[in-house]
Short mmCIF file of the C-alpha atoms (twelve columns), coordinates in Angstrom:
data_MODEL
# 
_entry.id   MODEL 
# 
loop_
_atom_site.group_PDB 
_atom_site.id 
_atom_site.type_symbol 
_atom_site.label_atom_id 
_atom_site.label_alt_id 
_atom_site.label_comp_id 
_atom_site.label_asym_id 
_atom_site.label_seq_id 
_atom_site.Cartn_x 
_atom_site.Cartn_y 
_atom_site.Cartn_z 
_atom_site.pdbx_PDB_model_num 
ATOM 1   C CA . UNK A 1   5.664   -33.380 -19.423 1 
ATOM 2   C CA . UNK A 2   2.252   -31.800 -19.397 1 
ATOM 3   C CA . UNK A 3   1.134   -31.377 -22.943 1 
ATOM 4   C CA . UNK A 4   0.032   -27.673 -22.843 1 
ATOM 5   C CA . UNK A 5   0.256   -27.296 -26.475 1 
ATOM 6   C CA . UNK A 6   -2.655  -29.667 -27.085 1 
ATOM 7   C CA . UNK A 7   -4.934  -27.668 -25.078 1 
ATOM 8   C CA . UNK A 8   -5.173  -24.695 -27.345 1 
ATOM 9   C CA . UNK A 9   -7.015  -24.768 -30.804 1 
ATOM 10  C CA . UNK A 10  -5.186  -23.522 -33.974 1 
ATOM 11  C CA . UNK A 11  -7.430  -20.432 -34.480 1 
ATOM 12  C CA . UNK A 12  -5.797  -19.107 -31.041 1 
ATOM 13  C CA . UNK A 13  -3.444  -16.238 -31.465 1 
ATOM 14  C CA . UNK A 14  -0.442  -17.968 -29.963 1 
ATOM 15  C CA . UNK A 15  2.940   -19.220 -30.795 1 
ATOM 16  C CA . UNK A 16  4.541   -22.544 -29.522 1 
ATOM 17  C CA . UNK A 17  8.052   -23.470 -29.003 1 
ATOM 18  C CA . UNK A 18  9.331   -26.639 -27.553 1 
ATOM 19  C CA . UNK A 19  12.913  -26.832 -26.864 1 
ATOM 20  C CA . UNK A 20  13.530  -30.491 -26.170 1 
ATOM 21  C CA . UNK A 21  16.565  -31.638 -24.250 1 
ATOM 22  C CA . UNK A 22  18.662  -28.676 -23.796 1 
ATOM 23  C CA . UNK A 23  21.536  -30.657 -23.528 1 
ATOM 24  C CA . UNK A 24  22.016  -30.933 -26.963 1 
ATOM 25  C CA . UNK A 25  22.858  -26.908 -27.270 1 
ATOM 26  C CA . UNK A 26  24.486  -26.827 -23.741 1 
ATOM 27  C CA . UNK A 27  27.292  -29.306 -23.132 1 
ATOM 28  C CA . UNK A 28  27.442  -31.439 -19.897 1 
ATOM 29  C CA . UNK A 29  26.360  -28.512 -17.505 1 
ATOM 30  C CA . UNK A 30  23.966  -28.862 -14.719 1 
ATOM 31  C CA . UNK A 31  21.312  -26.291 -15.702 1 
ATOM 32  C CA . UNK A 32  17.944  -27.400 -14.867 1 
ATOM 33  C CA . UNK A 33  17.981  -25.714 -11.562 1 
ATOM 34  C CA . UNK A 34  19.312  -22.537 -13.205 1 
ATOM 35  C CA . UNK A 35  16.797  -22.735 -16.055 1 
ATOM 36  C CA . UNK A 36  13.690  -23.385 -13.707 1 
ATOM 37  C CA . UNK A 37  14.685  -20.078 -11.896 1 
ATOM 38  C CA . UNK A 38  15.249  -17.927 -15.068 1 
ATOM 39  C CA . UNK A 39  11.903  -19.244 -16.766 1 
ATOM 40  C CA . UNK A 40  10.140  -18.128 -13.544 1 
ATOM 41  C CA . UNK A 41  11.630  -14.677 -13.720 1 
ATOM 42  C CA . UNK A 42  10.301  -13.969 -17.113 1 
ATOM 43  C CA . UNK A 43  6.824   -15.573 -16.997 1 
ATOM 44  C CA . UNK A 44  3.870   -13.332 -17.654 1 
ATOM 45  C CA . UNK A 45  6.249   -10.530 -19.179 1 
ATOM 46  C CA . UNK A 46  5.921   -9.028  -22.639 1 
ATOM 47  C CA . UNK A 47  8.404   -10.556 -25.120 1 
ATOM 48  C CA . UNK A 48  10.238  -7.456  -25.685 1 
ATOM 49  C CA . UNK A 49  10.784  -6.954  -21.997 1 
ATOM 50  C CA . UNK A 50  11.613  -10.428 -21.558 1 
ATOM 51  C CA . UNK A 51  14.472  -10.363 -24.133 1 
ATOM 52  C CA . UNK A 52  15.871  -7.215  -22.699 1 
ATOM 53  C CA . UNK A 53  15.901  -8.585  -19.260 1 
ATOM 54  C CA . UNK A 54  17.646  -11.734 -20.473 1 
ATOM 55  C CA . UNK A 55  20.212  -9.474  -22.431 1 
ATOM 56  C CA . UNK A 56  20.897  -7.693  -19.211 1 
ATOM 57  C CA . UNK A 57  21.444  -10.900 -17.358 1 
ATOM 58  C CA . UNK A 58  24.069  -11.766 -19.877 1 
ATOM 59  C CA . UNK A 59  25.517  -8.470  -19.495 1 
ATOM 60  C CA . UNK A 60  25.317  -8.546  -15.579 1 
ATOM 61  C CA . UNK A 61  23.336  -5.628  -15.333 1 
ATOM 62  C CA . UNK A 62  20.558  -7.467  -13.879 1 
ATOM 63  C CA . UNK A 63  20.347  -10.605 -11.838 1 
ATOM 64  C CA . UNK A 64  17.953  -13.559 -11.990 1 
ATOM 65  C CA . UNK A 65  16.358  -14.112 -8.402  1 
ATOM 66  C CA . UNK A 66  16.828  -17.524 -6.828  1 
ATOM 67  C CA . UNK A 67  13.562  -18.446 -4.821  1 
ATOM 68  C CA . UNK A 68  13.434  -22.170 -4.709  1 
ATOM 69  C CA . UNK A 69  16.950  -23.566 -5.486  1 
ATOM 70  C CA . UNK A 70  18.534  -20.843 -3.280  1 
ATOM 71  C CA . UNK A 71  21.075  -23.059 -0.966  1 
ATOM 72  C CA . UNK A 72  24.371  -21.517 -0.941  1 
ATOM 73  C CA . UNK A 73  23.349  -18.629 -3.356  1 
ATOM 74  C CA . UNK A 74  25.163  -15.224 -2.702  1 
ATOM 75  C CA . UNK A 75  22.890  -12.127 -2.177  1 
ATOM 76  C CA . UNK A 76  22.893  -9.024  -4.483  1 
ATOM 77  C CA . UNK A 77  21.153  -5.849  -4.623  1 
ATOM 78  C CA . UNK A 78  20.232  -6.701  -8.213  1 
ATOM 79  C CA . UNK A 79  18.108  -9.441  -6.931  1 
ATOM 80  C CA . UNK A 80  16.524  -7.380  -4.304  1 
ATOM 81  C CA . UNK A 81  15.389  -5.065  -6.973  1 
ATOM 82  C CA . UNK A 82  13.414  -7.929  -8.521  1 
ATOM 83  C CA . UNK A 83  11.413  -8.646  -5.316  1 
ATOM 84  C CA . UNK A 84  13.155  -11.357 -3.927  1 
ATOM 85  C CA . UNK A 85  15.003  -11.899 -0.706  1 
ATOM 86  C CA . UNK A 86  18.224  -10.862 -2.192  1 
ATOM 87  C CA . UNK A 87  19.551  -14.136 -3.435  1 
ATOM 88  C CA . UNK A 88  20.591  -14.062 -7.105  1 
ATOM 89  C CA . UNK A 89  22.885  -15.203 -9.799  1 
ATOM 90  C CA . UNK A 90  23.573  -14.536 -13.515 1 
ATOM 91  C CA . UNK A 91  22.926  -17.897 -15.148 1 
ATOM 92  C CA . UNK A 92  24.583  -17.170 -18.411 1 
ATOM 93  C CA . UNK A 93  23.921  -20.454 -20.390 1 
ATOM 94  C CA . UNK A 94  20.224  -21.003 -19.168 1 
ATOM 95  C CA . UNK A 95  19.660  -17.190 -20.157 1 
ATOM 96  C CA . UNK A 96  21.285  -17.574 -23.496 1 
ATOM 97  C CA . UNK A 97  19.207  -20.683 -24.414 1 
ATOM 98  C CA . UNK A 98  15.990  -19.232 -23.287 1 
ATOM 99  C CA . UNK A 99  16.656  -16.030 -25.243 1 
ATOM 100 C CA . UNK A 100 17.337  -18.157 -28.331 1 
ATOM 101 C CA . UNK A 101 13.938  -19.904 -27.752 1 
ATOM 102 C CA . UNK A 102 12.220  -16.445 -27.447 1 
ATOM 103 C CA . UNK A 103 13.918  -15.279 -30.863 1 
ATOM 104 C CA . UNK A 104 12.677  -18.570 -32.369 1 
ATOM 105 C CA . UNK A 105 9.286   -18.006 -31.120 1 
ATOM 106 C CA . UNK A 106 9.277   -14.350 -32.153 1 
ATOM 107 C CA . UNK A 107 9.998   -15.400 -35.670 1 
ATOM 108 C CA . UNK A 108 7.210   -18.010 -35.696 1 
ATOM 109 C CA . UNK A 109 4.958   -15.181 -34.632 1 
ATOM 110 C CA . UNK A 110 6.010   -13.023 -37.361 1 
ATOM 111 C CA . UNK A 111 5.340   -15.937 -39.915 1 
ATOM 112 C CA . UNK A 112 1.913   -16.473 -38.482 1 
ATOM 113 C CA . UNK A 113 1.216   -12.719 -38.938 1 
ATOM 114 C CA . UNK A 114 0.821   -11.979 -35.357 1 
ATOM 115 C CA . UNK A 115 1.770   -8.542  -33.868 1 
ATOM 116 C CA . UNK A 116 5.060   -9.018  -32.132 1 
ATOM 117 C CA . UNK A 117 4.672   -5.812  -29.948 1 
ATOM 118 C CA . UNK A 118 1.754   -7.442  -28.337 1 
ATOM 119 C CA . UNK A 119 2.909   -10.757 -27.416 1 
ATOM 120 C CA . UNK A 120 3.640   -11.846 -23.894 1 
ATOM 121 C CA . UNK A 121 4.747   -15.161 -22.388 1 
ATOM 122 C CA . UNK A 122 1.788   -17.067 -21.281 1 
ATOM 123 C CA . UNK A 123 3.065   -20.405 -20.304 1 
ATOM 124 C CA . UNK A 124 6.737   -21.386 -19.807 1 
ATOM 125 C CA . UNK A 125 7.545   -24.501 -18.069 1 
ATOM 126 C CA . UNK A 126 10.885  -26.136 -17.453 1 
ATOM 127 C CA . UNK A 127 10.794  -30.185 -16.668 1 
ATOM 128 C CA . UNK A 128 13.828  -32.502 -15.956 1 
ATOM 129 C CA . UNK A 129 14.883  -34.614 -18.859 1 
ATOM 130 C CA . UNK A 130 16.389  -37.971 -18.549 1 
ATOM 131 C CA . UNK A 131 19.856  -37.675 -16.863 1 
ATOM 132 C CA . UNK A 132 22.914  -38.981 -18.894 1 
ATOM 133 C CA . UNK A 133 25.365  -41.069 -17.512 1 
ATOM 134 C CA . UNK A 134 29.224  -40.792 -17.677 1 
ATOM 135 C CA . UNK A 135 31.806  -42.133 -15.302 1 
ATOM 136 C CA . UNK A 136 34.737  -40.689 -13.475 1 
ATOM 137 C CA . UNK A 137 37.613  -42.503 -12.376 1 
ATOM 138 C CA . UNK A 138 38.953  -41.977 -8.718  1 
ATOM 139 C CA . UNK A 139 41.709  -43.007 -6.753  1 
ATOM 140 C CA . UNK A 140 42.326  -46.783 -5.565  1 
ATOM 141 C CA . UNK A 141 40.382  -48.197 -8.543  1 
ATOM 142 C CA . UNK A 142 37.155  -46.742 -7.699  1 
ATOM 143 C CA . UNK A 143 34.526  -45.438 -10.096 1 
ATOM 144 C CA . UNK A 144 32.011  -42.725 -9.372  1 
ATOM 145 C CA . UNK A 145 29.018  -41.574 -11.458 1 
ATOM 146 C CA . UNK A 146 29.430  -38.132 -13.535 1 
ATOM 147 C CA . UNK A 147 25.697  -37.210 -14.230 1 
ATOM 148 C CA . UNK A 148 24.417  -34.342 -16.253 1 
ATOM 149 C CA . UNK A 149 21.048  -32.953 -15.828 1 
ATOM 150 C CA . UNK A 150 19.462  -31.669 -18.823 1 
ATOM 151 C CA . UNK A 151 15.937  -30.280 -18.925 1 
ATOM 152 C CA . UNK A 152 12.915  -29.765 -21.386 1 
ATOM 153 C CA . UNK A 153 11.391  -26.021 -21.745 1 
ATOM 154 C CA . UNK A 154 8.100   -25.463 -23.020 1 
ATOM 155 C CA . UNK A 155 7.063   -21.925 -23.979 1 
ATOM 156 C CA . UNK A 156 3.795   -20.480 -25.265 1 
ATOM 157 C CA . UNK A 157 3.441   -16.952 -26.505 1 
ATOM 158 C CA . UNK A 158 0.097   -15.407 -26.875 1 
ATOM 159 C CA . UNK A 159 -1.324  -11.948 -27.837 1 
ATOM 160 C CA . UNK A 160 -2.883  -9.685  -25.148 1 
ATOM 161 C CA . UNK A 161 -6.398  -9.438  -25.350 1 
ATOM 162 C CA . UNK A 162 -8.242  -5.987  -25.248 1 
ATOM 163 C CA . UNK A 163 -9.788  -5.181  -21.956 1 
ATOM 164 C CA . UNK A 164 -13.651 -4.977  -21.747 1 
ATOM 165 C CA . UNK A 165 -14.475 -1.316  -21.360 1 
ATOM 166 C CA . UNK A 166 -16.419 -0.157  -18.369 1 
ATOM 167 C CA . UNK A 167 -19.991 1.490   -19.071 1 
ATOM 168 C CA . UNK A 168 -20.213 5.053   -18.657 1 
ATOM 169 C CA . UNK A 169 -21.601 6.111   -15.229 1 
ATOM 170 C CA . UNK A 170 -24.977 7.440   -16.771 1 
ATOM 171 C CA . UNK A 171 -25.841 4.059   -18.110 1 
ATOM 172 C CA . UNK A 172 -25.005 2.316   -15.004 1 
ATOM 173 C CA . UNK A 173 -27.138 4.619   -12.772 1 
ATOM 174 C CA . UNK A 174 -30.257 4.275   -14.983 1 
ATOM 175 C CA . UNK A 175 -30.302 0.449   -14.772 1 
ATOM 176 C CA . UNK A 176 -30.826 0.239   -10.981 1 
ATOM 177 C CA . UNK A 177 -33.857 -1.608  -9.497  1 
ATOM 178 C CA . UNK A 178 -36.946 0.295   -8.502  1 
ATOM 179 C CA . UNK A 179 -36.577 -0.901  -4.936  1 
ATOM 180 C CA . UNK A 180 -33.136 0.679   -4.958  1 
ATOM 181 C CA . UNK A 181 -34.444 4.059   -6.225  1 
ATOM 182 C CA . UNK A 182 -37.286 4.392   -3.751  1 
ATOM 183 C CA . UNK A 183 -34.854 3.470   -0.940  1 
ATOM 184 C CA . UNK A 184 -32.648 6.354   -1.897  1 
ATOM 185 C CA . UNK A 185 -35.433 8.833   -2.117  1 
ATOM 186 C CA . UNK A 186 -36.300 8.226   1.449   1 
ATOM 187 C CA . UNK A 187 -39.200 5.849   1.312   1 
ATOM 188 C CA . UNK A 188 -39.033 2.741   3.909   1 
ATOM 189 C CA . UNK A 189 -39.644 -0.778  2.642   1 
# 
């Protein structure tokens, strides 16, 4: 897993949450693909919008568009509204776990004294964790693997920076070079 957490110094206004091994909270379910699509759907969103969106996913009011892992995924009008090809689902377990991570990050931000209303998801990453093995017993004495696919989730919230204001037009016009002023007045170079 890339260590994005080490890239930022401690004086940055950001909150870090690392949800390692999702399987400890979600039992024996193949969620890494669903979690990747859920994380991709909320990246760069404001914290309040992301939480509201995931709560709507849990209530089946909005769908998560499936863009990469979309084989066999049905189409729905809710996914078309999210600018995808129409394929989407409502991954309840993934949405619930990411929503818990967002709430944890929000409480961490309050402890650090950051403005919660100005936070947005600046980085979210889902990686595969080590598969866990079990076995299932089949007919005629055969044994097949019964694997689970947990994942690691990395989440960084940052405060929105103030945009740099543009100078008024009067100051911009007075800074033009002499050659430009001469050409505008009709003189040839």
